[in-house]
XYZ file of C-alpha atoms in Angstrom:
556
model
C 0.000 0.000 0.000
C 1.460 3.884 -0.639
C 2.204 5.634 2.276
C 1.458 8.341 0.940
C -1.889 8.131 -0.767
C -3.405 6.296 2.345
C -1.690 9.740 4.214
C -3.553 11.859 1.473
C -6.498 10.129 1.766
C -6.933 10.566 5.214
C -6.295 14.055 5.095
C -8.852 14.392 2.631
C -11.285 12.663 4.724
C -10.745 14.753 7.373
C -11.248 17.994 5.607
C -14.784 16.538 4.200
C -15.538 15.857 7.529
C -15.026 19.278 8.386
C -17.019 20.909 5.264
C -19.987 19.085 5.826
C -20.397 19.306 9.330
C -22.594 22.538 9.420
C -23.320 22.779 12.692
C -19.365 23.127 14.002
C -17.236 25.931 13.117
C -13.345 24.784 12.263
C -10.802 27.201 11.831
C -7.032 27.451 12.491
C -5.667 30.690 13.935
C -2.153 31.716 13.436
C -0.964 33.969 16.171
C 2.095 34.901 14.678
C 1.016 36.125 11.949
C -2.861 37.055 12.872
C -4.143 35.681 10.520
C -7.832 32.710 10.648
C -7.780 30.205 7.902
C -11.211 28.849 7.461
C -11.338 25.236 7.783
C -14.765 23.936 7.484
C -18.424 24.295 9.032
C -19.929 27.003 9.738
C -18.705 30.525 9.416
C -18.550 32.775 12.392
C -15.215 34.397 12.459
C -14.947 37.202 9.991
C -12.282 37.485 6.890
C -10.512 40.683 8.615
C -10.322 38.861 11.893
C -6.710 39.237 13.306
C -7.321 37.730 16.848
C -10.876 35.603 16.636
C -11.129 35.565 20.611
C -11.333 39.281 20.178
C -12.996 39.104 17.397
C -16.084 37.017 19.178
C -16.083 39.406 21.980
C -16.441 42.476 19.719
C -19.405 40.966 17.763
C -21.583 40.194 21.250
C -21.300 36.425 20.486
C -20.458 35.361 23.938
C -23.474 35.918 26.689
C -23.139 38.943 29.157
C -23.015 36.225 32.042
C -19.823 34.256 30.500
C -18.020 37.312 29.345
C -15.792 37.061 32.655
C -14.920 33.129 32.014
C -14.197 34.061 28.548
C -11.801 36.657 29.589
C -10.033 34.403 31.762
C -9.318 32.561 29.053
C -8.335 34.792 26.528
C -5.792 36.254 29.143
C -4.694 32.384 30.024
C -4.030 32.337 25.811
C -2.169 35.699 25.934
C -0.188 34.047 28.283
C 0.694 31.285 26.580
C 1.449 33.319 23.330
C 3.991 35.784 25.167
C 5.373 33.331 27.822
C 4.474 29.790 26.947
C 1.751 27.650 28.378
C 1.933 24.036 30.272
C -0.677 22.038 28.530
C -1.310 21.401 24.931
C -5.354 21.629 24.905
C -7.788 24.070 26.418
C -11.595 23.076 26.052
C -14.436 25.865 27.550
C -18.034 25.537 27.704
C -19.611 29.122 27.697
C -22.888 30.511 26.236
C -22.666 32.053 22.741
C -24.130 32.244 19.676
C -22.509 31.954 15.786
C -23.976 35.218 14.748
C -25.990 38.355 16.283
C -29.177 36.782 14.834
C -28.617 33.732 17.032
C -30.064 32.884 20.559
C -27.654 31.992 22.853
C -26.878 28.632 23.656
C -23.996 26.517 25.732
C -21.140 25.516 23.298
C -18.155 23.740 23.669
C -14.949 25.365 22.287
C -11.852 23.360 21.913
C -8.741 24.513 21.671
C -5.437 22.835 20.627
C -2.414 24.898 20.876
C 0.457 23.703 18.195
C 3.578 25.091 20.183
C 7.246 25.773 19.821
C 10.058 24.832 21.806
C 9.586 26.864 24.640
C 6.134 26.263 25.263
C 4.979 29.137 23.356
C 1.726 29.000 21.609
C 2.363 29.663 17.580
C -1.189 27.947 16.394
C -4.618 27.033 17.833
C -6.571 24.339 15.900
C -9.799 25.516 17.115
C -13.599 24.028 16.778
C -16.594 25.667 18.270
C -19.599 23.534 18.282
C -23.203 23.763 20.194
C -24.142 21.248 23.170
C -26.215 18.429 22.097
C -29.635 18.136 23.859
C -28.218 15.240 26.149
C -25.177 17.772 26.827
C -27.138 20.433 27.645
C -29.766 18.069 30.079
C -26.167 16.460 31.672
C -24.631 20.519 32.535
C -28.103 21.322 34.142
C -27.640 17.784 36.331
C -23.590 18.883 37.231
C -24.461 22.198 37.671
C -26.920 21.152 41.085
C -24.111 18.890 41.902
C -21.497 20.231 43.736
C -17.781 17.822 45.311
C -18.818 19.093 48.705
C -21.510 16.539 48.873
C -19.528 13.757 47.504
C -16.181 14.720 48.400
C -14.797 10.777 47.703
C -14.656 11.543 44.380
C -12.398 14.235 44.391
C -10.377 12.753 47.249
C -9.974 9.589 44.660
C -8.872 11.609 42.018
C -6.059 13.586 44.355
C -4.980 9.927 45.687
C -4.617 8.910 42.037
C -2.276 11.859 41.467
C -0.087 11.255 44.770
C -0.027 7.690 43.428
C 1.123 8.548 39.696
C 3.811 10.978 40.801
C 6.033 9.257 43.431
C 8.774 11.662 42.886
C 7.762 14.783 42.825
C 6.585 17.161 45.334
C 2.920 17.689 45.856
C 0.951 21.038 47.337
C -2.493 21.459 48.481
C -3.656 24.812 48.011
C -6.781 25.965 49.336
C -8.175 29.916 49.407
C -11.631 31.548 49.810
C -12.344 35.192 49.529
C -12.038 37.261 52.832
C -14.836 38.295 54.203
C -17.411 36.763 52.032
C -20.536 37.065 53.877
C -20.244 40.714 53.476
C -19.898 40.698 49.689
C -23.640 38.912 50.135
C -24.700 41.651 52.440
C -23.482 44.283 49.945
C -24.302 42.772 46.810
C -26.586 40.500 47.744
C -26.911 36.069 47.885
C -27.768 36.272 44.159
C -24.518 38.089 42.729
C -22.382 36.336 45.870
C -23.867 33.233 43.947
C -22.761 34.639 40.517
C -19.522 35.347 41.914
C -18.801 31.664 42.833
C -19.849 30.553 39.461
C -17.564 32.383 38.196
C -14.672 31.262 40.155
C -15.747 27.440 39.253
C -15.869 28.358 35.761
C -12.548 30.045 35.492
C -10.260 27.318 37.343
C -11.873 25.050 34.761
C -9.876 27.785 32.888
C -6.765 28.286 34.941
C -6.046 24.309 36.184
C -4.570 21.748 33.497
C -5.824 17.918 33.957
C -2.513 17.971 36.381
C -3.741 20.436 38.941
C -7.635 19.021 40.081
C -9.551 21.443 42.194
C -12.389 21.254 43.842
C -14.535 23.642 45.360
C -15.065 22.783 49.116
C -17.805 24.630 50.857
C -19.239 27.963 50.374
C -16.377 30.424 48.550
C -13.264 27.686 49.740
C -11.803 26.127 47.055
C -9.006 23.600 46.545
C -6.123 22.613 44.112
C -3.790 20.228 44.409
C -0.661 20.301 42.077
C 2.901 19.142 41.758
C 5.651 21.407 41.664
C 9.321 21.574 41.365
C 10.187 24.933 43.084
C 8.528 26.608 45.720
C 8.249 29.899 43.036
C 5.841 27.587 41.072
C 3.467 26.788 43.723
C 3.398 31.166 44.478
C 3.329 31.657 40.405
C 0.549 29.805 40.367
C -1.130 31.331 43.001
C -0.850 34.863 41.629
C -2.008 33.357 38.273
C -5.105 32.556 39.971
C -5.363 35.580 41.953
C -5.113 37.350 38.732
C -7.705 35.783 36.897
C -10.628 35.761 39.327
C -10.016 39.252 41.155
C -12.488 42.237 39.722
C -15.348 40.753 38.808
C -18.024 42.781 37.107
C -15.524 45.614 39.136
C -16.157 44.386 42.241
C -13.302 44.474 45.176
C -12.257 40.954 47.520
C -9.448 40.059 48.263
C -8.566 36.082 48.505
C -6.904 34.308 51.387
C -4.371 31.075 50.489
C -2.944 28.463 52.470
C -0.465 25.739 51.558
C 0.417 22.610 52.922
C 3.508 20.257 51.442
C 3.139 16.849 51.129
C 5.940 14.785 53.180
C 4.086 11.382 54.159
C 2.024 10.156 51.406
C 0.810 7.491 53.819
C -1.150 9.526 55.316
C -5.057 10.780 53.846
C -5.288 13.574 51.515
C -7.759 14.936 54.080
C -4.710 15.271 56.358
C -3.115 17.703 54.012
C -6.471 19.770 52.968
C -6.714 20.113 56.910
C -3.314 21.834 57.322
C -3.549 24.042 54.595
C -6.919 25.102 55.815
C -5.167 25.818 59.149
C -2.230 27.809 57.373
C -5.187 30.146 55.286
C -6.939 30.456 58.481
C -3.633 31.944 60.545
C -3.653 34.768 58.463
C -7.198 36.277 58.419
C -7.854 39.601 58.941
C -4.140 40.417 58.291
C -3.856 42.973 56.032
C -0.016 42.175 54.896
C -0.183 38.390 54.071
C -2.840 36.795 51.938
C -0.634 33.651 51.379
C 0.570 31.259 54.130
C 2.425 27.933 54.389
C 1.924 25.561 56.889
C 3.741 25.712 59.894
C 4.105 22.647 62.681
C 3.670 25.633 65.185
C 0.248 26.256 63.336
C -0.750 23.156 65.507
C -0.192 23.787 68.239
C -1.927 27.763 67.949
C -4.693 25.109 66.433
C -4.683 23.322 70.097
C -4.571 25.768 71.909
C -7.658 27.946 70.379
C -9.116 24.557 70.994
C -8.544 24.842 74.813
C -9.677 28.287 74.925
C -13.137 27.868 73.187
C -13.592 25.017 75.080
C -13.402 26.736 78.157
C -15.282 30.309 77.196
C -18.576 29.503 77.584
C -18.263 28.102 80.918
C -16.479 31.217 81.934
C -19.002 33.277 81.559
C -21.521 31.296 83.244
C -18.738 30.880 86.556
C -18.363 34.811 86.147
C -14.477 34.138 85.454
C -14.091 37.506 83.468
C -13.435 40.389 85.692
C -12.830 44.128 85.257
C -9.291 45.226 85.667
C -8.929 49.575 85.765
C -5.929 51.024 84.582
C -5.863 54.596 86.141
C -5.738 57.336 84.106
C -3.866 60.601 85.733
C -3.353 64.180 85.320
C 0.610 64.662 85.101
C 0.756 68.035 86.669
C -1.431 67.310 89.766
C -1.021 63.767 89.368
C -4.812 63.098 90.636
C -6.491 60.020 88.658
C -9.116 61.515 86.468
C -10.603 58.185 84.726
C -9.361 54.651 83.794
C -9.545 52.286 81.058
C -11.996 49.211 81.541
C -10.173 45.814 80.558
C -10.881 42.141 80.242
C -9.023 39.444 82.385
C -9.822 35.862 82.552
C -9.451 34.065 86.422
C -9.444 30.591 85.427
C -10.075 28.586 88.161
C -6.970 25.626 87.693
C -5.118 28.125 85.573
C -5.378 31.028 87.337
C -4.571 34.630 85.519
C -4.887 34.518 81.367
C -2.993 37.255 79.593
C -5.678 39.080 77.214
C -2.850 38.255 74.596
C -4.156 34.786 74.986
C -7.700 34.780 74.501
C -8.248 38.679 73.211
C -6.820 37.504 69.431
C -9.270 34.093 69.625
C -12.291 35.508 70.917
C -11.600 38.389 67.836
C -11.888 35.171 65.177
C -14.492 33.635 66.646
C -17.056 36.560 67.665
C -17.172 35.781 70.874
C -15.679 38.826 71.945
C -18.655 40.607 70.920
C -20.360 39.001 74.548
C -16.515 39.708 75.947
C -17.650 43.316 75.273
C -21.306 43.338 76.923
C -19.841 41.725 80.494
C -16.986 44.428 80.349
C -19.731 47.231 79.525
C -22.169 46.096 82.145
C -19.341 45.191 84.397
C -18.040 49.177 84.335
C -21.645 50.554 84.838
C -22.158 48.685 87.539
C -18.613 50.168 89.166
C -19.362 53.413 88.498
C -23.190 52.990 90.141
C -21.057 51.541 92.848
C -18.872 54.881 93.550
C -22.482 56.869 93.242
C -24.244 55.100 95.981
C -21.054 54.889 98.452
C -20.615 58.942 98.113
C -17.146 58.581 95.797
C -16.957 61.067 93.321
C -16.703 59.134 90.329
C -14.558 59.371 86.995
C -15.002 58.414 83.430
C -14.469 54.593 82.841
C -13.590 53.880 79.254
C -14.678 50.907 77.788
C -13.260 48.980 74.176
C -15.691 48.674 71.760
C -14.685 45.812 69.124
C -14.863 46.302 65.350
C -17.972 43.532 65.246
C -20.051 46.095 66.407
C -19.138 48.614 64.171
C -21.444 47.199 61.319
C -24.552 47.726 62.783
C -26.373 50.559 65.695
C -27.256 47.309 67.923
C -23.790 48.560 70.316
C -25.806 51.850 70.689
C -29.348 50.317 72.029
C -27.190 47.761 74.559
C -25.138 50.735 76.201
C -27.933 53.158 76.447
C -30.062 50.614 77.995
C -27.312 49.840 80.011
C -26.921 53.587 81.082
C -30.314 53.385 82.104
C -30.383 50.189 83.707
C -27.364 51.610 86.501
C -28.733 55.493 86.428
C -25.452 56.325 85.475
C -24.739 60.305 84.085
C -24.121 59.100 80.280
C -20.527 60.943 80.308
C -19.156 58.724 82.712
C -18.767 55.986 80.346
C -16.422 56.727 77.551
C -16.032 54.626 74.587
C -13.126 53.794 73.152
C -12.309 52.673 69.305
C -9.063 51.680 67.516
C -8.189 53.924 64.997
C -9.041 51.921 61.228
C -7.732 52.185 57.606
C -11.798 51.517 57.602
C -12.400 55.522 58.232
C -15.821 55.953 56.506
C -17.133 53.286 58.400
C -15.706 53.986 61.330
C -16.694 57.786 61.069
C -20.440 57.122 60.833
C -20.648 54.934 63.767
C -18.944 57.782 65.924
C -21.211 60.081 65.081
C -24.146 58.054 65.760
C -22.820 57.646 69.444
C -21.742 61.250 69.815
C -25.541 62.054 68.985
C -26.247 60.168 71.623
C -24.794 61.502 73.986
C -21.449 59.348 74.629
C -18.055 60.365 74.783
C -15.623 59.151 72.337
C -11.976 58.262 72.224
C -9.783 57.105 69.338
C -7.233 54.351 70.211
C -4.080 53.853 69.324
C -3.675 56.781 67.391
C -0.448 56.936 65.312
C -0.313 53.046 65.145
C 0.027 52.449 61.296
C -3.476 54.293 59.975
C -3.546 57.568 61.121
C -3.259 60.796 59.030
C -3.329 64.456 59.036
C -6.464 63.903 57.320
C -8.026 61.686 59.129
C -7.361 65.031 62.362
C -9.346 67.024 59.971
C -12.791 65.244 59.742
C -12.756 62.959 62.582
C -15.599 63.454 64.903
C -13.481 62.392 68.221
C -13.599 64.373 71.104
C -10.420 62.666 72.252
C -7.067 61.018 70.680
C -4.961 58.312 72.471
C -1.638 58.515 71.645
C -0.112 54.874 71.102
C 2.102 53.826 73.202
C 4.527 52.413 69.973
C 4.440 56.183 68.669
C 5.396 57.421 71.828
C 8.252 54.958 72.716
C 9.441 55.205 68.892
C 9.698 58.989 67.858
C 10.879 59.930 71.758
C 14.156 58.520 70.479
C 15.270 60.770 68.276
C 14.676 64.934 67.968
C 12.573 64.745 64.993
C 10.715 62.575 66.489
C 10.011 64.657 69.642
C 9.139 67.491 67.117
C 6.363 65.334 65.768
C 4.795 64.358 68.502
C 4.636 68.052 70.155
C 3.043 68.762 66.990
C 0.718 66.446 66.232
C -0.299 67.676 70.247
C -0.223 71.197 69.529
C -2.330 70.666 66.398
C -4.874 68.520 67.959
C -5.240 70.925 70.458
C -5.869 73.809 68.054
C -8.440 71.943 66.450
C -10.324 70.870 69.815
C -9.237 67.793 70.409
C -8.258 66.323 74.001
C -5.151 64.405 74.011
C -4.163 61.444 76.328
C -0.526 59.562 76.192
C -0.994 55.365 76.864
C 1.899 53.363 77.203
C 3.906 56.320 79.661
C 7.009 53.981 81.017
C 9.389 56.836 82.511
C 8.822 60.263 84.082
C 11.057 61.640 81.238
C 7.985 60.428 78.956
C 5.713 62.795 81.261
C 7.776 65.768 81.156
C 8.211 65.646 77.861
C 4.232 65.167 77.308
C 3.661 67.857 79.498
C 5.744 70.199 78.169
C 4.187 69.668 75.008
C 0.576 70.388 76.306
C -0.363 67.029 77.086
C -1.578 66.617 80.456
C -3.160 63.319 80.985
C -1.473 59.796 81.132
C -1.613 56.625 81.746
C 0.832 53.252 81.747
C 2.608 51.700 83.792
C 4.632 54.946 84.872
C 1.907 55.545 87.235
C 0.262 52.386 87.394
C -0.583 48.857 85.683
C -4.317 47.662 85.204
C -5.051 46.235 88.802
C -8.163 44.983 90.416
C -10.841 46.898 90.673
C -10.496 47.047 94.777
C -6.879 47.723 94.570
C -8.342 50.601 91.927
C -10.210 52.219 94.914
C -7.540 52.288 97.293
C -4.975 54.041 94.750
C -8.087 56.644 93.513
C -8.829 57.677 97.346
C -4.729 58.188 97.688
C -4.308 60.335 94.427
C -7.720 62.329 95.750
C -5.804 63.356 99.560
């Protein structure tokens, strides 16, 4: 038989195949030179098309809904074009239509890249054809099925990979987007439901056969990929963070954890586990969206553990109690307030450090009902020094950024107020200074129109501004203890702090230094027009008895 007739013939074949199948569109793009050679099928890319993604996008062929999948792509095919791409084949199923007199309909597009050397993409062979009825009745059945309710399967497909790649190294990724729930309050379930679509859709994009993902729960996905270099495993990452960030101009931020695979005798669950622990370490941290596991991770892990097992019962034993840290006037040196904060007395354990529990009860929300026994726990002191004749002070009391969402902090402390009789200025309220200004702003008001008395904490601790002096409806700034301590060391420093006290002064703010360690500190304050301290210069936060017996000493 010749070779090369049988050759010819099937060539032949194949391009009859592709004239008479009307209902696919075959064409071959050559990037290079952008130029579309016509192959067979039907027609939908024009003769002056140069790029036919483009090209498709320009002539409303794709469907509103897909157009963010179908940019994903067409930025993964830029890629591979300038820098090279891993696999040879990229198949997409999107909505579209062949021309603008079409309805839209799901298609599949297949894509196979002819490359060079380097990986770079010089051709796509590409078909575009509509989903059959069965293919269009089997998407509606995948698309109510979801791996979180059959997780074995993707667990069987990860094993598989482990299995077929003994000597390489394996990663599990997983990520979510931060703060999710409030992308559904703000945009509502509908749109937060769009935007997970859309994430599904695009790894289908972003992941070769190599790199399975799976999406988890809610907006937690993972992938699981093997990797050479630890720069492969963060390339890949920012490839991902790329594609799926800005969505119909919308602003999240994603979260990642990794875990490295060094037993493969033990469960892939083992390994999704830690890397959920690693992305969960860094929440709410506004320098580090990407975090490898960590064997200390555990042990934080344990130890959260131990705390949240023991909160609940805490309150109901009445183990949280009210430490006062005095607050004094340097130049009399009488104690004119004090700052309300938490302590745990555990029973077998005795005194917790707030640097303990404070960070875990922040993560969980349970420092929201931290909060409410602190409040009550103050108005009930201060009713105290009322009905025993004591002239009383201001207490301030911490209120936590869960409450700044939402006027329900207001109700609880004015019915609080009026539960104890107490005058309404004797319990201050004190908030840490926030990139989150607008937010923060309206919620100050709101309590300033009702009558409380606020303080800003922590100023100068990484947020503040000269700007942020201008609009800020404060009555009263608390210099940081880290600003103090930091620009005291050096004479420009000292000539920043005297004026950022002179200026708040000339624009009616109060001023009061935390963190005061040495009488040099209080001079110095004092000579700049600062005249109220407090730290552990004068005293540290002590028991609210011991409080009374230092208070009726500084009034003599």
């Amino acid at each position: 038989m010749n070779v090369a007739n049988e050759n010819g013939n099937y060539m032949e074949a194949i391009k009859n195949i592709f004239r008479n199948d009307v209902e696919t569109a075959h064409f071959l793009w050559k990037c290079r030179e952008n130029t579309v050679v016509y192959m067979g099928g039907r027609h939908i890319i024009g003769n002056d098309a140069e790029d036919p993604y483009e090209y498709i996008c320009r002539h409303g062929l794709i469907a509103p809904e897909h157009l963010p999948v179908f940019d994903v792509f067409r930025a993964s095919v830029k890629e591979g074009i300038s820098s090279g791409i891993e696999h040879g084949e990229l198949p997409l199923d999107v909505k579209m239509r062949f021309d603008e007199n079409d309805e839209f309909r799901f298609c599949h597009i297949y894509n196979l890249f002819l490359r060079d050397e380097k990986g770079r993409i010089n051709e796509v062979l590409v078909n575009i054809r509509p989903f059959t009825k069965k293919e269009d009745f089997d998407r509606q059945i995948l698309d109510s099925f979801s791996s979180d309710k059959n997780p074995g399967i993707y667990g069987k497909i990860v094993a598989d990979l482990l299995k077929n790649n003994p000597d390489r190294n394996i990663a599990f990724i997983q990520f979510d987007v931060e703060r999710f729930k409030l992308i559904n309050q703000t945009y509502g379930n509908e749109t937060g439901d769009e935007l997970i679509k859309f994430f599904n859709d695009s790894m289908h994009v972003i992941c070769t056969p190599e790199q399975p993902f799976c999406r988890l729960t809610a907006d937690v996905f993972m992938v699981v990929m093997c990797f050479n270099e630890k720069q492969e495993i963060l390339d890949f990452i920012h490839r991902i963070e790329s594609r799926l960030s800005g969505y119909n101009g919308m602003d999240y931020r994603f979260i990642f954890g990794v875990s490295i695979v060094d037993d493969r005798s033990r469960h892939t669950r083992y390994y999704g586990d830690l890397a959920a622990m690693a992305r969960q370490s860094i929440k709410g941290n506004a320098l580090q969206n990407i975090c490898f596991y960590e064997e200390r991770m555990m042990s934080d892990i344990r130890h959260k553990q131990i705390i949240e097992e023991d909160m609940h019962k805490a309150v109901a034993n009445d183990e949280f109690a009210m430490y006062l840290q005095p607050k004094y006037c340097i130049s009399t040196g009488r104690i004119i307030g004090a700052e309300a904060l938490a302590r745990w007395i555990h029973p077998q354990k005795g005194l917790i450090s707030p640097a303990e529990f404070v960070p875990v009860f922040e993560k969980n929300g349970f420092i929201v009902k931290l909060d409410r026994i602190i409040w009550e726990k103050a108005c009930r002191k201060i009713r105290d020094w009322i009905d025993k004749g004591v002239e009383p002070v201001p207490i301030s009391v911490n209120i936590s950024r869960e409450y700044l969402n939402g006027d329900e902090s207001i109700k609880v402390l004015k019915e609080l107020v009026a539960k104890y009789d107490i005058p309404i200025e004797l319990l201050e309220l004190e908030i840490t200074e926030s990139v989150d200004s607008d937010g923060v702003e309206s919620i100050v008001k709101q309590f300033k129109d009702n009558g409380f008395t606020m303080l800003m904490d922590d100023f100068g601790s990484g947020y503040s501004s000269l700007n942020m002096l201008k609009t800020t409806q404060f009555d009263v700034l608390k210099i940081d203890r880290g600003f103090l301590s930091e620009f005291m060391e050096s004479d420009r420093g000292r000539k920043i702090i005297s004026h950022t006290i002179s200026m708040s002064r000339d624009i009616g703010l109060d001023i009061i230094a935390e963190g005061v360690e040495t009488g040099d500190q209080a001079k110095f304050l004092y000579e700049c027009g600062c005249n109220a301290a407090q730290g552990f210069y004068y005293s540290k936060p002590v028991p609210c008895d011991v409080f009374d017996s230092i208070f009726i000493k500084s009034s003599k």
